[in-house]
PDB file of C-alpha atoms in Angstrom:
ATOM      1  CA  MET K 237      67.878  83.242 158.363  1.00 51.00           C
ATOM      2  CA  SER K 238      65.037  80.985 157.338  1.00 65.00           C
ATOM      3  CA  ASP K 239      63.473  81.696 160.748  1.00 81.00           C
ATOM      4  CA  MET K 240      63.115  85.385 159.829  1.00 84.00           C
ATOM      5  CA  SER K 241      59.806  86.838 158.896  1.00 89.00           C
ATOM      6  CA  ASP K 242      59.404  88.986 155.809  1.00 89.00           C
ATOM      7  CA  GLU K 243      59.398  92.097 157.978  1.00 90.00           C
ATOM      8  CA  GLU K 244      62.598  91.077 159.748  1.00 88.00           C
ATOM      9  CA  LEU K 245      64.260  90.330 156.434  1.00 87.00           C
ATOM     10  CA  ARG K 246      63.243  93.752 155.095  1.00 89.00           C
ATOM     11  CA  GLN K 247      64.673  95.408 158.197  1.00 89.00           C
ATOM     12  CA  PHE K 248      67.898  93.409 157.902  1.00 89.00           C
ATOM     13  CA  LEU K 249      68.274  94.459 154.262  1.00 87.00           C
ATOM     14  CA  LYS K 250      67.610  98.102 155.124  1.00 89.00           C
ATOM     15  CA  ASP K 251      70.116  98.017 157.962  1.00 90.00           C
ATOM     16  CA  ASN K 252      72.779  96.425 155.763  1.00 89.00           C
ATOM     17  CA  LYS K 253      71.899  98.140 152.472  1.00 88.00           C
ATOM     18  CA  GLU K 254      75.274  99.890 152.045  1.00 89.00           C
ATOM     19  CA  ARG K 255      77.224  96.753 152.805  1.00 90.00           C
ATOM     20  CA  ILE K 256      75.074  94.660 150.436  1.00 88.00           C
ATOM     21  CA  GLU K 257      75.476  97.263 147.652  1.00 88.00           C
ATOM     22  CA  ALA K 258      79.238  97.318 148.185  1.00 88.00           C
ATOM     23  CA  ILE K 259      79.395  93.518 147.929  1.00 88.00           C
ATOM     24  CA  MET K 260      77.267  93.550 144.771  1.00 88.00           C
ATOM     25  CA  ALA K 261      79.349  96.353 143.259  1.00 87.00           C
ATOM     26  CA  GLU K 262      82.522  94.354 143.968  1.00 87.00           C
ATOM     27  CA  ASP K 263      80.970  91.285 142.310  1.00 85.00           C
ATOM     28  CA  GLU K 264      80.004  93.373 139.257  1.00 89.00           C
ATOM     29  CA  LYS K 265      83.511  94.859 139.101  1.00 87.00           C
ATOM     30  CA  SER K 266      85.036  91.385 139.363  1.00 86.00           C
ATOM     31  CA  ASN K 267      82.731  90.050 136.628  1.00 88.00           C
ATOM     32  CA  LEU K 268      83.561  93.019 134.422  1.00 89.00           C
ATOM     33  CA  GLU K 269      87.295  92.413 134.933  1.00 91.00           C
ATOM     34  CA  ARG K 270      86.872  88.738 133.976  1.00 91.00           C
ATOM     35  CA  LEU K 271      84.860  89.719 130.902  1.00 91.00           C
ATOM     36  CA  LYS K 272      87.543  92.210 129.858  1.00 93.00           C
ATOM     37  CA  GLU K 273      90.245  89.549 130.326  1.00 94.00           C
ATOM     38  CA  LYS K 274      88.332  86.994 128.245  1.00 94.00           C
ATOM     39  CA  ALA K 275      87.620  89.582 125.538  1.00 94.00           C
ATOM     40  CA  SER K 276      91.307  90.493 125.433  1.00 95.00           C
ATOM     41  CA  GLU K 277      92.301  86.824 125.164  1.00 95.00           C
ATOM     42  CA  LYS K 278      89.800  86.246 122.347  1.00 94.00           C
ATOM     43  CA  LYS K 279      91.025  89.373 120.551  1.00 94.00           C
ATOM     44  CA  ASP K 280      94.638  88.194 120.830  1.00 95.00           C
ATOM     45  CA  LYS K 281      93.718  84.743 119.504  1.00 95.00           C
ATOM     46  CA  ALA K 282      91.794  86.282 116.607  1.00 94.00           C
ATOM     47  CA  GLU K 283      94.727  88.562 115.752  1.00 94.00           C
ATOM     48  CA  ASP K 284      97.117  85.594 115.845  1.00 94.00           C
ATOM     49  CA  ALA K 285      94.816  83.568 113.587  1.00 94.00           C
ATOM     50  CA  MET K 286      94.514  86.484 111.148  1.00 93.00           C
ATOM     51  CA  LYS K 287      98.288  86.934 111.083  1.00 92.00           C
ATOM     52  CA  GLU K 288      98.785  83.237 110.349  1.00 93.00           C
ATOM     53  CA  MET K 289      96.179  83.387 107.574  1.00 91.00           C
ATOM     54  CA  TYR K 290      97.731  86.556 106.129  1.00 90.00           C
ATOM     55  CA  ASP K 291     101.210  85.011 106.202  1.00 89.00           C
ATOM     56  CA  ALA K 292      99.912  81.894 104.452  1.00 89.00           C
ATOM     57  CA  LEU K 293      98.138  83.910 101.754  1.00 85.00           C
ATOM     58  CA  MET K 294     101.084  86.230 101.210  1.00 87.00           C
ATOM     59  CA  ASN K 295     103.644  83.419 100.977  1.00 88.00           C
ATOM     60  CA  PRO K 296     105.738  84.118  97.851  1.00 85.00           C
ATOM     61  CA  GLU K 297     106.254  80.402  97.227  1.00 86.00           C
ATOM     62  CA  ALA K 298     102.474  79.879  97.117  1.00 86.00           C
ATOM     63  CA  HIS K 299     102.196  82.794  94.678  1.00 83.00           C
ATOM     64  CA  ARG K 300     104.792  81.189  92.407  1.00 83.00           C
ATOM     65  CA  HIS K 301     102.770  77.969  92.353  1.00 85.00           C
ATOM     66  CA  PHE K 302      99.569  79.829  91.491  1.00 87.00           C
ATOM     67  CA  ILE K 303     101.313  81.743  88.719  1.00 82.00           C
ATOM     68  CA  ARG K 304     102.746  78.522  87.322  1.00 83.00           C
ATOM     69  CA  MET K 305      99.343  76.886  87.608  1.00 87.00           C
ATOM     70  CA  GLY K 306      97.766  79.745  85.652  1.00 83.00           C
ATOM     71  CA  MET K 307     100.457  79.577  83.007  1.00 80.00           C
ATOM     72  CA  GLU K 308     100.048  75.806  82.696  1.00 85.00           C
ATOM     73  CA  PHE K 309      96.283  76.240  82.337  1.00 87.00           C
ATOM     74  CA  PHE K 310      96.669  78.744  79.520  1.00 79.00           C
ATOM     75  CA  MET K 311      99.330  76.645  77.820  1.00 81.00           C
ATOM     76  CA  GLY K 312      96.984  73.638  78.031  1.00 86.00           C
ATOM     77  CA  MET K 313      94.157  75.677  76.523  1.00 81.00           C
ATOM     78  CA  SER K 314      96.492  76.743  73.734  1.00 78.00           C
ATOM     79  CA  GLU K 315      97.415  73.122  73.001  1.00 83.00           C
ATOM     80  CA  ILE K 316      93.744  72.114  72.921  1.00 84.00           C
ATOM     81  CA  LEU K 317      92.958  74.959  70.542  1.00 77.00           C
ATOM     82  CA  ASP K 318      95.800  73.774  68.274  1.00 79.00           C
ATOM     83  CA  LYS K 319      94.211  70.338  67.934  1.00 85.00           C
ATOM     84  CA  VAL K 320      90.522  71.118  67.451  1.00 84.00           C
ATOM     85  CA  PRO K 321      88.717  72.866  64.610  1.00 84.00           C
ATOM     86  CA  VAL K 322      87.686  76.257  65.918  1.00 77.00           C
ATOM     87  CA  PRO K 323      86.181  79.423  64.436  1.00 80.00           C
ATOM     88  CA  LYS K 324      88.301  82.515  63.837  1.00 80.00           C
ATOM     89  CA  PRO K 325      87.312  84.336  67.076  1.00 79.00           C
ATOM     90  CA  VAL K 326      88.608  81.362  69.058  1.00 76.00           C
ATOM     91  CA  ARG K 327      91.846  81.369  67.057  1.00 77.00           C
ATOM     92  CA  LYS K 328      92.229  85.009  68.123  1.00 83.00           C
ATOM     93  CA  PHE K 329      91.833  83.843  71.723  1.00 78.00           C
ATOM     94  CA  LYS K 330      94.698  81.362  71.166  1.00 76.00           C
ATOM     95  CA  GLU K 331      96.889  84.116  69.744  1.00 81.00           C
ATOM     96  CA  ASP K 332      96.074  86.286  72.755  1.00 83.00           C
ATOM     97  CA  ILE K 333      97.079  83.427  75.055  1.00 76.00           C
ATOM     98  CA  GLU K 334     100.416  83.088  73.279  1.00 79.00           C
ATOM     99  CA  GLU K 335     101.033  86.829  73.486  1.00 83.00           C
ATOM    100  CA  SER K 336     100.116  86.935  77.183  1.00 81.00           C
ATOM    101  CA  LYS K 337     102.286  83.893  77.838  1.00 76.00           C
ATOM    102  CA  ALA K 338     105.305  85.523  76.206  1.00 77.00           C
ATOM    103  CA  LYS K 339     104.834  88.755  78.167  1.00 79.00           C
ATOM    104  CA  ALA K 340     104.304  86.936  81.445  1.00 76.00           C
ATOM    105  CA  GLN K 341     107.288  84.666  80.913  1.00 75.00           C
ATOM    106  CA  ASN K 342     109.525  87.634  80.202  1.00 74.00           C
ATOM    107  CA  GLU K 343     108.359  89.312  83.408  1.00 72.00           C
ATOM    108  CA  MET K 344     108.787  86.148  85.451  1.00 70.00           C
ATOM    109  CA  CYS K 345     112.225  85.450  84.007  1.00 74.00           C
ATOM    110  CA  ARG K 346     113.427  88.991  84.655  1.00 72.00           C
ATOM    111  CA  SER K 347     113.465  88.321  88.402  1.00 67.00           C
ATOM    112  CA  ASN K 348     114.261  84.594  88.296  1.00 68.00           C
ATOM    113  CA  GLU K 349     117.698  83.596  87.089  1.00 69.00           C
ATOM    114  CA  ASN K 350     116.657  79.916  87.049  1.00 70.00           C
ATOM    115  CA  CYS K 351     113.697  80.524  84.752  1.00 70.00           C
ATOM    116  CA  ALA K 352     112.969  77.413  82.675  1.00 64.00           C
ATOM    117  CA  PHE K 353     111.730  79.532  79.742  1.00 57.00           C
ATOM    118  CA  LYS K 354     115.004  81.445  79.654  1.00 56.00           C
ATOM    119  CA  LYS K 355     117.003  78.203  79.733  1.00 54.00           C
ATOM    120  CA  SER K 356     114.954  76.692  76.886  1.00 53.00           C
ATOM    121  CA  GLN K 357     115.655  79.773  74.762  1.00 53.00           C
ATOM    122  CA  ASP K 358     119.370  79.656  75.599  1.00 50.00           C
ATOM    123  CA  ASP K 359     119.764  75.921  74.896  1.00 52.00           C
ATOM    124  CA  GLY K 360     119.298  76.225  71.146  1.00 52.00           C
ATOM    125  CA  LEU K 361     121.621  79.187  70.677  1.00 52.00           C
ATOM    126  CA  GLU K 362     125.301  79.181  69.979  1.00 58.00           C
ATOM    127  CA  LYS K 363     127.042  81.613  72.287  1.00 57.00           C
ATOM    128  CA  ILE K 364     129.457  84.045  70.714  1.00 62.00           C
ATOM    129  CA  GLU K 365     132.031  85.712  72.904  1.00 65.00           C
ATOM    130  CA  LEU K 366     132.566  89.396  72.186  1.00 66.00           C
ATOM    131  CA  ASN K 367     135.907  90.917  73.102  1.00 56.00           C
TER     132      ASN K 367
END
């Protein structure tokens, strides 16, 4: 084809216009199909990654650790406030921590038969059997 003049090339393209357009349309269709496939694969991978992340974040065992961590933090703050001289508003904060701790522990123990708080309360009590 390199021996063709510009005029011959134009004539060749005109004569084969429909065939050339069909080939180009097929290439475009093929490229579009590949793009759709890749997009679908990426979407599936993203959905899988999101599901894994969601499952990790919604893991009840992780939630228990975070709740315990929060409780330990507040209990630590309460202990610190017991040992340092603080103004009255801060003492109120300590009392609020204790109140929140008691409420939270009751809630946590309601659904956990192995609750350490419940066991510590039971350990010092003498059990009386009622008939």
